[in-house]
Short mmCIF file of C-alpha atoms in Angstrom, two decimals:
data_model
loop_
_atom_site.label_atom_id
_atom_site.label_comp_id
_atom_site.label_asym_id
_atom_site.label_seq_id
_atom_site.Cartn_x
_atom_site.Cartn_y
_atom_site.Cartn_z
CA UNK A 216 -45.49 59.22 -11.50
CA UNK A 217 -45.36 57.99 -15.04
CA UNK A 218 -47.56 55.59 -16.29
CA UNK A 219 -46.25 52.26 -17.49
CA UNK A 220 -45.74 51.84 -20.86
CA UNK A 221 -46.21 48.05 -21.95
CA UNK A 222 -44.02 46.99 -25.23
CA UNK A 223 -45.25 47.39 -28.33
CA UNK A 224 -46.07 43.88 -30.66
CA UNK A 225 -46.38 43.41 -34.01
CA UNK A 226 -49.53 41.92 -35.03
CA UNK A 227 -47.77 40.55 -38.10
CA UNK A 228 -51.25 41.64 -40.10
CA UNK A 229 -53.93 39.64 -38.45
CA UNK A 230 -57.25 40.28 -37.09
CA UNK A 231 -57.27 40.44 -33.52
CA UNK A 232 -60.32 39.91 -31.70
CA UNK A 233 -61.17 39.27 -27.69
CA UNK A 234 -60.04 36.27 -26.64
CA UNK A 235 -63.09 33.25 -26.61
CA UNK A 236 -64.98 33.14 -23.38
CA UNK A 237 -66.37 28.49 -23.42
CA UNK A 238 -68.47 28.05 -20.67
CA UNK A 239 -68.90 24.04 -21.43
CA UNK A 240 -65.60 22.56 -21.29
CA UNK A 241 -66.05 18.82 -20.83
CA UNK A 242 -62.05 18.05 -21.99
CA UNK A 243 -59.13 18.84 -23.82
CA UNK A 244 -55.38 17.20 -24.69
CA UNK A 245 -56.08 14.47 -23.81
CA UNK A 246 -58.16 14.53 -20.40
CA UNK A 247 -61.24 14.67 -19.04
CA UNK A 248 -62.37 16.49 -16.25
CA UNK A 249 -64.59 13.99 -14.45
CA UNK A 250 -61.65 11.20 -15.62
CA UNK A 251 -58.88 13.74 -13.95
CA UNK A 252 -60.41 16.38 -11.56
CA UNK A 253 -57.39 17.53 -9.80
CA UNK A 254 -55.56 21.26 -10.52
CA UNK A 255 -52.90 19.66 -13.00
CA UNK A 256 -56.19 17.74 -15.34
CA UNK A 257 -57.10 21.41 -15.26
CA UNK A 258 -54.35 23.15 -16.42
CA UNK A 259 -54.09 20.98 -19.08
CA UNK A 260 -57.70 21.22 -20.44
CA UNK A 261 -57.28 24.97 -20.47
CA UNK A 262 -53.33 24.84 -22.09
CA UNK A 263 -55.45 22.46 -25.28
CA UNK A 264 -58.42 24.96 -25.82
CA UNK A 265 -55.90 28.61 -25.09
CA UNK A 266 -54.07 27.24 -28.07
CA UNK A 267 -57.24 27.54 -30.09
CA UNK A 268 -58.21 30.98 -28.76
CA UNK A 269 -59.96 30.47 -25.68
CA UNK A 270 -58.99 32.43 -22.84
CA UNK A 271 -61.35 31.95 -20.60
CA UNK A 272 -63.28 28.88 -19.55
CA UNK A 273 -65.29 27.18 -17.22
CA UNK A 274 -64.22 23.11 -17.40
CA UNK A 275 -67.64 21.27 -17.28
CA UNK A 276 -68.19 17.78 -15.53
CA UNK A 277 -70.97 16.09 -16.61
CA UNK A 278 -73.01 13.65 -14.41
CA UNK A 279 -71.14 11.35 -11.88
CA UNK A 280 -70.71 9.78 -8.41
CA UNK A 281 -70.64 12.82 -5.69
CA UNK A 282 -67.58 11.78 -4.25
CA UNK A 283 -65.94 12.89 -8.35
CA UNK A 284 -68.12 15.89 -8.34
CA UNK A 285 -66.65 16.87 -4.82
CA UNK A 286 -62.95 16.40 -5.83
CA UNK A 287 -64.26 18.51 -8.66
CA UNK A 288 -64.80 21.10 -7.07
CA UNK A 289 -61.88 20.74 -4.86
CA UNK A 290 -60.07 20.89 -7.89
CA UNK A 291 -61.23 24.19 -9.14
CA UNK A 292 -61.05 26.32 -5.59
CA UNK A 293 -57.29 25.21 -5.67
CA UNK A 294 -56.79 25.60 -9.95
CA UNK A 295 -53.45 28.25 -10.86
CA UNK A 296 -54.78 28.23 -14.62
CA UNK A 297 -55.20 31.50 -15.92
CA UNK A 298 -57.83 30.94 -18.18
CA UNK A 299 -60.27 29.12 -15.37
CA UNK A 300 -63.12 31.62 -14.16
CA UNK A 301 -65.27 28.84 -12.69
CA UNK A 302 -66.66 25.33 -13.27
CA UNK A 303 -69.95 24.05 -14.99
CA UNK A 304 -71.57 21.29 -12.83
CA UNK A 305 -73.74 19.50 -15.93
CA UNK A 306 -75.86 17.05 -13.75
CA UNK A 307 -76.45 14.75 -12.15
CA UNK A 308 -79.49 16.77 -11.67
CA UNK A 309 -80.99 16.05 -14.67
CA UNK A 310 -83.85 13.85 -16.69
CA UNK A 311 -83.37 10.09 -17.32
CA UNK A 312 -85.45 10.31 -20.34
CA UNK A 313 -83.13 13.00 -21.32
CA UNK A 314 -80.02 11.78 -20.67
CA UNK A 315 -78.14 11.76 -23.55
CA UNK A 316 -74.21 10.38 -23.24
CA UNK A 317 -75.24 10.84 -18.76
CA UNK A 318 -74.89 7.46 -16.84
CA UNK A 319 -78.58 6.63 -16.01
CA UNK A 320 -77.45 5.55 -12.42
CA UNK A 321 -76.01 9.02 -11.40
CA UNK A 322 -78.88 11.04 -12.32
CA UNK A 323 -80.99 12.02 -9.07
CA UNK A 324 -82.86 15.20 -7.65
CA UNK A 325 -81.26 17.85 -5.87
CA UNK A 326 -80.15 17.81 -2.18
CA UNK A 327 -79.03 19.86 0.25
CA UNK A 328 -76.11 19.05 0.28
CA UNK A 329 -75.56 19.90 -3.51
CA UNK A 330 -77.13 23.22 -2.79
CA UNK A 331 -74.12 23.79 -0.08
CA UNK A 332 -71.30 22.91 -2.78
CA UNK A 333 -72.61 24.34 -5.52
CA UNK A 334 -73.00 27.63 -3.55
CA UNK A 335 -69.46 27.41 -2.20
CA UNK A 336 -67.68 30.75 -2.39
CA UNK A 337 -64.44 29.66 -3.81
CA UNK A 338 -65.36 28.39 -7.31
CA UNK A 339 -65.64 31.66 -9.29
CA UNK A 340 -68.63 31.70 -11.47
CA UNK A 341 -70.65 28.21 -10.95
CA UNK A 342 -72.74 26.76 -13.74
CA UNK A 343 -75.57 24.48 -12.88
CA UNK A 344 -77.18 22.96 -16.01
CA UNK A 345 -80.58 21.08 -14.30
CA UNK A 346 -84.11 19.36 -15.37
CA UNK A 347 -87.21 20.77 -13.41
CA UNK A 348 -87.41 17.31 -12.97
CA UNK A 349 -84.51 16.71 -10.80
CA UNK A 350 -84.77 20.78 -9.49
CA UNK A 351 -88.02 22.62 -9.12
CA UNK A 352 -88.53 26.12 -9.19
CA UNK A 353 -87.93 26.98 -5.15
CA UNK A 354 -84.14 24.73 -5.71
CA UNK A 355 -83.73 26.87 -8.58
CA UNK A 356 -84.40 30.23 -7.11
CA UNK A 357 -82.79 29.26 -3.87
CA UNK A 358 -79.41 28.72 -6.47
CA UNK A 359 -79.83 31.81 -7.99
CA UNK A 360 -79.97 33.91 -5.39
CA UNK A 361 -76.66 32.10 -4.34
CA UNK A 362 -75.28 33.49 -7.54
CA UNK A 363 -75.28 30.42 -9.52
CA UNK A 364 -76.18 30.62 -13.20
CA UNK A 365 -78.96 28.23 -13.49
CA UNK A 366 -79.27 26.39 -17.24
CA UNK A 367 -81.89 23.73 -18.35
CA UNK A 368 -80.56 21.30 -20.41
CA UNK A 369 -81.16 16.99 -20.57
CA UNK A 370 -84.74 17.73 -19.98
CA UNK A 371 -88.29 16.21 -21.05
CA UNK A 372 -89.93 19.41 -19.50
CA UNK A 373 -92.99 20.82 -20.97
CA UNK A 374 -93.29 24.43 -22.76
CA UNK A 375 -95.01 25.69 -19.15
CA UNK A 376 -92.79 24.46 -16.67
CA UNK A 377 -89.71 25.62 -18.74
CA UNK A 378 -91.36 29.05 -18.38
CA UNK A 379 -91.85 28.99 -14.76
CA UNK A 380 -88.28 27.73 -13.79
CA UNK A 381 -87.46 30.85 -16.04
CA UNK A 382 -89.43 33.10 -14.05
CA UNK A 383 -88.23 31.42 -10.80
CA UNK A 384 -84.59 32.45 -12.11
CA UNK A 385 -82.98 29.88 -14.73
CA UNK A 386 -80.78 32.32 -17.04
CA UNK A 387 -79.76 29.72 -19.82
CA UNK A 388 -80.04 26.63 -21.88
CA UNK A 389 -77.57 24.07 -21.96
CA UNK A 390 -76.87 22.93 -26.08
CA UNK A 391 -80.09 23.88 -27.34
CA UNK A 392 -82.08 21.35 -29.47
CA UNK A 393 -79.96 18.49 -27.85
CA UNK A 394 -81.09 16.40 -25.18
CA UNK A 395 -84.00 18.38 -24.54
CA UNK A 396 -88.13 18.42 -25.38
CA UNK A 397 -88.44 19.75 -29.18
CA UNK A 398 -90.63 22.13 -30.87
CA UNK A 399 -93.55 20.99 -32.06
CA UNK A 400 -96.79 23.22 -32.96
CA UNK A 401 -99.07 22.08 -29.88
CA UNK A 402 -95.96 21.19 -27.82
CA UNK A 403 -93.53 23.92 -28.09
CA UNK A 404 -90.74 21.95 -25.31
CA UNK A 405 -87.47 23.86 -23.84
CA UNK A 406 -86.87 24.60 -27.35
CA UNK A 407 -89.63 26.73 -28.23
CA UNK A 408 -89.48 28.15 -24.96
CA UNK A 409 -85.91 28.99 -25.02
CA UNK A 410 -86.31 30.91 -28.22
CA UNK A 411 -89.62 32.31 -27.29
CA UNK A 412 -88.11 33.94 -23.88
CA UNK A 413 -86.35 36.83 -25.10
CA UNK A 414 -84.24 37.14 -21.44
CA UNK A 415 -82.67 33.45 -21.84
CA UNK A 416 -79.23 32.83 -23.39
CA UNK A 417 -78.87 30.07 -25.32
CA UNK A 418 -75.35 27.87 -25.65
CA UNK A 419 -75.18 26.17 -29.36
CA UNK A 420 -72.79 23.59 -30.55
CA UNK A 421 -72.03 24.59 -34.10
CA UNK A 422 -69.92 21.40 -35.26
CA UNK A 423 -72.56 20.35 -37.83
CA UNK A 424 -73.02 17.65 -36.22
CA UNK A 425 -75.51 18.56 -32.87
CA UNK A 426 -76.89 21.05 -34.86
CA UNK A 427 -78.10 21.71 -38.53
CA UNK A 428 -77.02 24.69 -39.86
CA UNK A 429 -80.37 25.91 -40.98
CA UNK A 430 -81.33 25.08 -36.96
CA UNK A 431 -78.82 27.56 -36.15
CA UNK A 432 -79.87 30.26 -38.20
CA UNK A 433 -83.04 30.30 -36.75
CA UNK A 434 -81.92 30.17 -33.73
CA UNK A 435 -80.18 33.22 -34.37
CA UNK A 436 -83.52 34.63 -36.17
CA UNK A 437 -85.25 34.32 -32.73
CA UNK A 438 -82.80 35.28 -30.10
CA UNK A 439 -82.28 38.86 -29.16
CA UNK A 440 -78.58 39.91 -29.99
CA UNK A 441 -76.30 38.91 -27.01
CA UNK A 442 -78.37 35.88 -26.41
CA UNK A 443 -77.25 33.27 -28.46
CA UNK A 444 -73.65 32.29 -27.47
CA UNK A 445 -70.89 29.41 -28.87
CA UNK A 446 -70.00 26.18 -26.61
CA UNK A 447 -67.53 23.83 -27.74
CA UNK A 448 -68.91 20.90 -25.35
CA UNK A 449 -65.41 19.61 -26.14
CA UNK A 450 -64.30 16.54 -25.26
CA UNK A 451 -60.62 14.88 -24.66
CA UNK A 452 -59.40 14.91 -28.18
CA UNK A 453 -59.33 18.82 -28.61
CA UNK A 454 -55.81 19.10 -30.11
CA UNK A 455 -54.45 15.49 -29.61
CA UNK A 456 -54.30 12.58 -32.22
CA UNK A 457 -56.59 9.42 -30.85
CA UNK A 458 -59.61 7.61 -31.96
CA UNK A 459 -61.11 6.96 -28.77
CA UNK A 460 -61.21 7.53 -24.53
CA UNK A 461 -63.26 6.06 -21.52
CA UNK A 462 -66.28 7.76 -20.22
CA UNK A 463 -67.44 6.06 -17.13
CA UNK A 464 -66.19 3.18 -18.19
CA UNK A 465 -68.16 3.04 -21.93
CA UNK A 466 -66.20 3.67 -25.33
CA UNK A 467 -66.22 7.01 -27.22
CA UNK A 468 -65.05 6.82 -30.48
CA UNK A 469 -64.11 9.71 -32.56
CA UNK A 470 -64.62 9.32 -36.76
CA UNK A 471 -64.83 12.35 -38.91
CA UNK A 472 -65.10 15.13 -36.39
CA UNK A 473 -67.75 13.57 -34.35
CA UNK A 474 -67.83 11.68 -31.13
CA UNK A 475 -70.55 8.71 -30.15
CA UNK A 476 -70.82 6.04 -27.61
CA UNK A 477 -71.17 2.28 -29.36
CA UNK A 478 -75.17 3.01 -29.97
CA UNK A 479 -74.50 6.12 -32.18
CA UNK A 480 -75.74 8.72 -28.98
CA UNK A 481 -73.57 11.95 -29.56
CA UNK A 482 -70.88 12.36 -26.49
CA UNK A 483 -69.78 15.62 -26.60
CA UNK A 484 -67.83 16.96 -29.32
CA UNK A 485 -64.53 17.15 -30.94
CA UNK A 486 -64.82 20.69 -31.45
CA UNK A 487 -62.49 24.00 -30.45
CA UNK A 488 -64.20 27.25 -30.57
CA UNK A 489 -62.09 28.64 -33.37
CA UNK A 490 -63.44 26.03 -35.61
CA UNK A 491 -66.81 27.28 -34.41
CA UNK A 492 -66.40 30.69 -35.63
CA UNK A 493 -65.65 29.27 -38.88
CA UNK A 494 -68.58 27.15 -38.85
CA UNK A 495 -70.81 30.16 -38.19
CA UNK A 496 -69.25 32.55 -40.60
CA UNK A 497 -68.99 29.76 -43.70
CA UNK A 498 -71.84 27.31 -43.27
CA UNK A 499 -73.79 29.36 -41.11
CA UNK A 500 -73.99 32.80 -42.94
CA UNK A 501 -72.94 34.24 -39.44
CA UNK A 502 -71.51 38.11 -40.30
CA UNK A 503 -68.22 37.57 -38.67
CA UNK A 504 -68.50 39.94 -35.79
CA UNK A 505 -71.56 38.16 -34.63
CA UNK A 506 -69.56 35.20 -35.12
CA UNK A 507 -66.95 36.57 -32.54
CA UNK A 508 -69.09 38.61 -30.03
CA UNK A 509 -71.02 34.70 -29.81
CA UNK A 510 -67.71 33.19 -28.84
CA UNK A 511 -66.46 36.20 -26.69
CA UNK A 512 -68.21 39.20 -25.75
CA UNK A 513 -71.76 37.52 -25.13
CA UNK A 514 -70.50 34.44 -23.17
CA UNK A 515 -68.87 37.26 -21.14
CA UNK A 516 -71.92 38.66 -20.29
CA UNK A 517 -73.70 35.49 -19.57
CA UNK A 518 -70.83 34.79 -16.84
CA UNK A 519 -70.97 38.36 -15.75
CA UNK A 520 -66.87 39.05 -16.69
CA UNK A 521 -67.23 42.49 -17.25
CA UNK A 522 -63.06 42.64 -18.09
CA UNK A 523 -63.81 39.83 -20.47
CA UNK A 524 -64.73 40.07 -23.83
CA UNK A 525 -64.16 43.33 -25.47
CA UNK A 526 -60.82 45.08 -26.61
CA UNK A 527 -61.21 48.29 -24.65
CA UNK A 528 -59.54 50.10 -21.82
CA UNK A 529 -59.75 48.63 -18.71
CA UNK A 530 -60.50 45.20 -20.04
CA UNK A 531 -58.33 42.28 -19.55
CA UNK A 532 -55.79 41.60 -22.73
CA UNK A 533 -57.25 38.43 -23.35
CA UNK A 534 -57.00 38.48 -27.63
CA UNK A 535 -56.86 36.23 -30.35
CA UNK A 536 -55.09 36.64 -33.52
CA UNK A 537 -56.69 35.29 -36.59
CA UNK A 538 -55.57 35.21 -40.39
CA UNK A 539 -57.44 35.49 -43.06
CA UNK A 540 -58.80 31.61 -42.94
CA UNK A 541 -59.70 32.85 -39.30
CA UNK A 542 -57.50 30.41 -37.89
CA UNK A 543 -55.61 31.17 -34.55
CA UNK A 544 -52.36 32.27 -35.26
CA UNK A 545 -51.28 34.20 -32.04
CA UNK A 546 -52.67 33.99 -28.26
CA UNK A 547 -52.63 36.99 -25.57
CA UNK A 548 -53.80 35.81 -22.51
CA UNK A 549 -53.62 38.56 -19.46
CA UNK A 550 -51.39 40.44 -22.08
CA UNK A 551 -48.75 37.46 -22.22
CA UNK A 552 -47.94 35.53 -25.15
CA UNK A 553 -49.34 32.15 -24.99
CA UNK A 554 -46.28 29.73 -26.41
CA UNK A 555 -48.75 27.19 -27.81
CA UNK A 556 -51.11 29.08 -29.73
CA UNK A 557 -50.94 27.86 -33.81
CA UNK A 558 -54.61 25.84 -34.78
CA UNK A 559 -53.68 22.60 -35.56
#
């Protein structure tokens, strides 16, 4: 029998690259997962960030009331959108003194119960960012051996305990430097230990605005290559005109790029992860491949897509097509044309 022979496209001249692999996807066009968390919110999150070159995504609710998170999750086990692989669960298990944009009153320790739905077989890959605080090691190494990706992240946790909910199977760190213990010489935090464990990927926000640049380059100075990947952390406003939306009932407002609440705390970010690229290759110093393998191939590996990530046989057609300003031109998603694609 012959083998199929899929038509031939013309390119047009631009760079094409694996499509971007976001595994913190708070929002896009205009909606919010914990605000929407039904299959149609869904679809729509992943239709605003595919027509800025991500093709695969995990939409992230942050900290709420369990009755949200369950529809969540709902939500996800009955999602059609291509470009969905799983869901990121950020909180409520997490540290008050931490908390960043999180509503105080959701935050609590782990149950049993959240064990059960987090380890729910029809969710794809599951994300659980979590303070020791809220989840010691045994709830952590119980989760992993469920097959959830454990993350720190919104956590006051010492250098020591960040190691041993390493060792007792945490993978990642949620945003590193933000809402998390610093480094300090005597005091090295999740920070220091997050760069100092060679075996932990890292998710960074590269907006210049949760992150210095100069922050980022050492970041990218300590992490083994493959370790250091791009989050958007997006919020709502990804490709859609507005100055503000609700978030559990406070005010975000959106000015120059960035997003705060009404006492300056950062809430997410109006970022799309072509525009991180760029920020990498042109404020960073990022070469450009890094650049892309950070928004593609190592989230891929991170989330354990092995069809993800890399233009090769076998893989998925998931591309991007960038010009020379390495903006997103064209959109391949499961080798069809995606009718939106154009950054705006």
């Amino acid at each position: 029998m012959a083998e199929a022979v899929s038509p031939r496209t013309d390119a047009d001249g631009l760079l094409l690259a694996p499509g971007f692999v976001d595994w913190q996807v708070n929002g896009g066009g205009g909606v919010l997962f914990n605000g929407d968390p039904t299959p149609e919110g869904i679809a729509e999150i992943a239709r605003a960030h595919a027509a800025f070159g991500t093709t695969a995504m995990t939409p992230t609710l942050i900290t709420d009331a369990p009755e949200v998170t369950a529809a969540a999750a709902d939500a996800i086990s009955a999602t059609k959108a291509d470009c969905v692989v799983g869901v990121h669960f950020e909180g409520p298990h997490l540290s008050v003194a931490r908390k960043g944009a999180h509503e105080a009153r959701f935050i609590r320790p782990i149950t049993t119960t959240d064990h059960a739905l987090l380890s729910r077989g029809d969710l794809g890959r599951v994300i659980a960012t979590v303070a020791p605080e809220s989840a010691g090691p045994e709830d952590i190494a119980a989760l992993a051996k469920a097959n959830v990706l454990v993350s720190l992240g919104h956590t006051d946790t010492d250098y020591q305990t960040a190691m041993a909910a390493f060792d007792a199977g945490a993978r990642a760190v949620t945003h590193l430097y933000n809402a998390m213990s610093p480094l300090s010489h005597r005091a090295p935090g999740l920070v220091g230990a997050a760069l100092d464990r060679a075996d932990v990927a890292v998710g960074l926000i590269a907006d210049g605005h949760h992150v210095n640049a100069a922050a980022l380059r050492l970041a990218l100075r300590a992490k083994p290559a493959g370790f250091a990947t791009l989050v958007t952390d997006a919020m709502p406003t990804v490709g859609v005109a507005g100055e503000s939306f609700a978030l559990n009932g406070r005010t975000v407002a959106r000015r120059d790029g960035k997003l705060t609440l009404a006492d300056g705390t950062l809430a997410g970010s109006d970022l799309d992860m072509a525009s991180a690229v760029r920020f990498m290759v042109n404020e960073v110093g990022a070469p450009l491949e890094e650049a892309l393998n950070m928004a593609s191939l190592y989230p891929a590996r991170l989330l354990r897509l092995e069809d993800r990530g890399r233009l090769t046989k076998g893989a998925r057609a998931d591309i991007v097509g960038l010009d020379d300003a390495l903006r997103v031109r064209r959109v391949w998603i499961g080798a069809q044309e995606f009718d939106g694609a154009g950054d705006r």
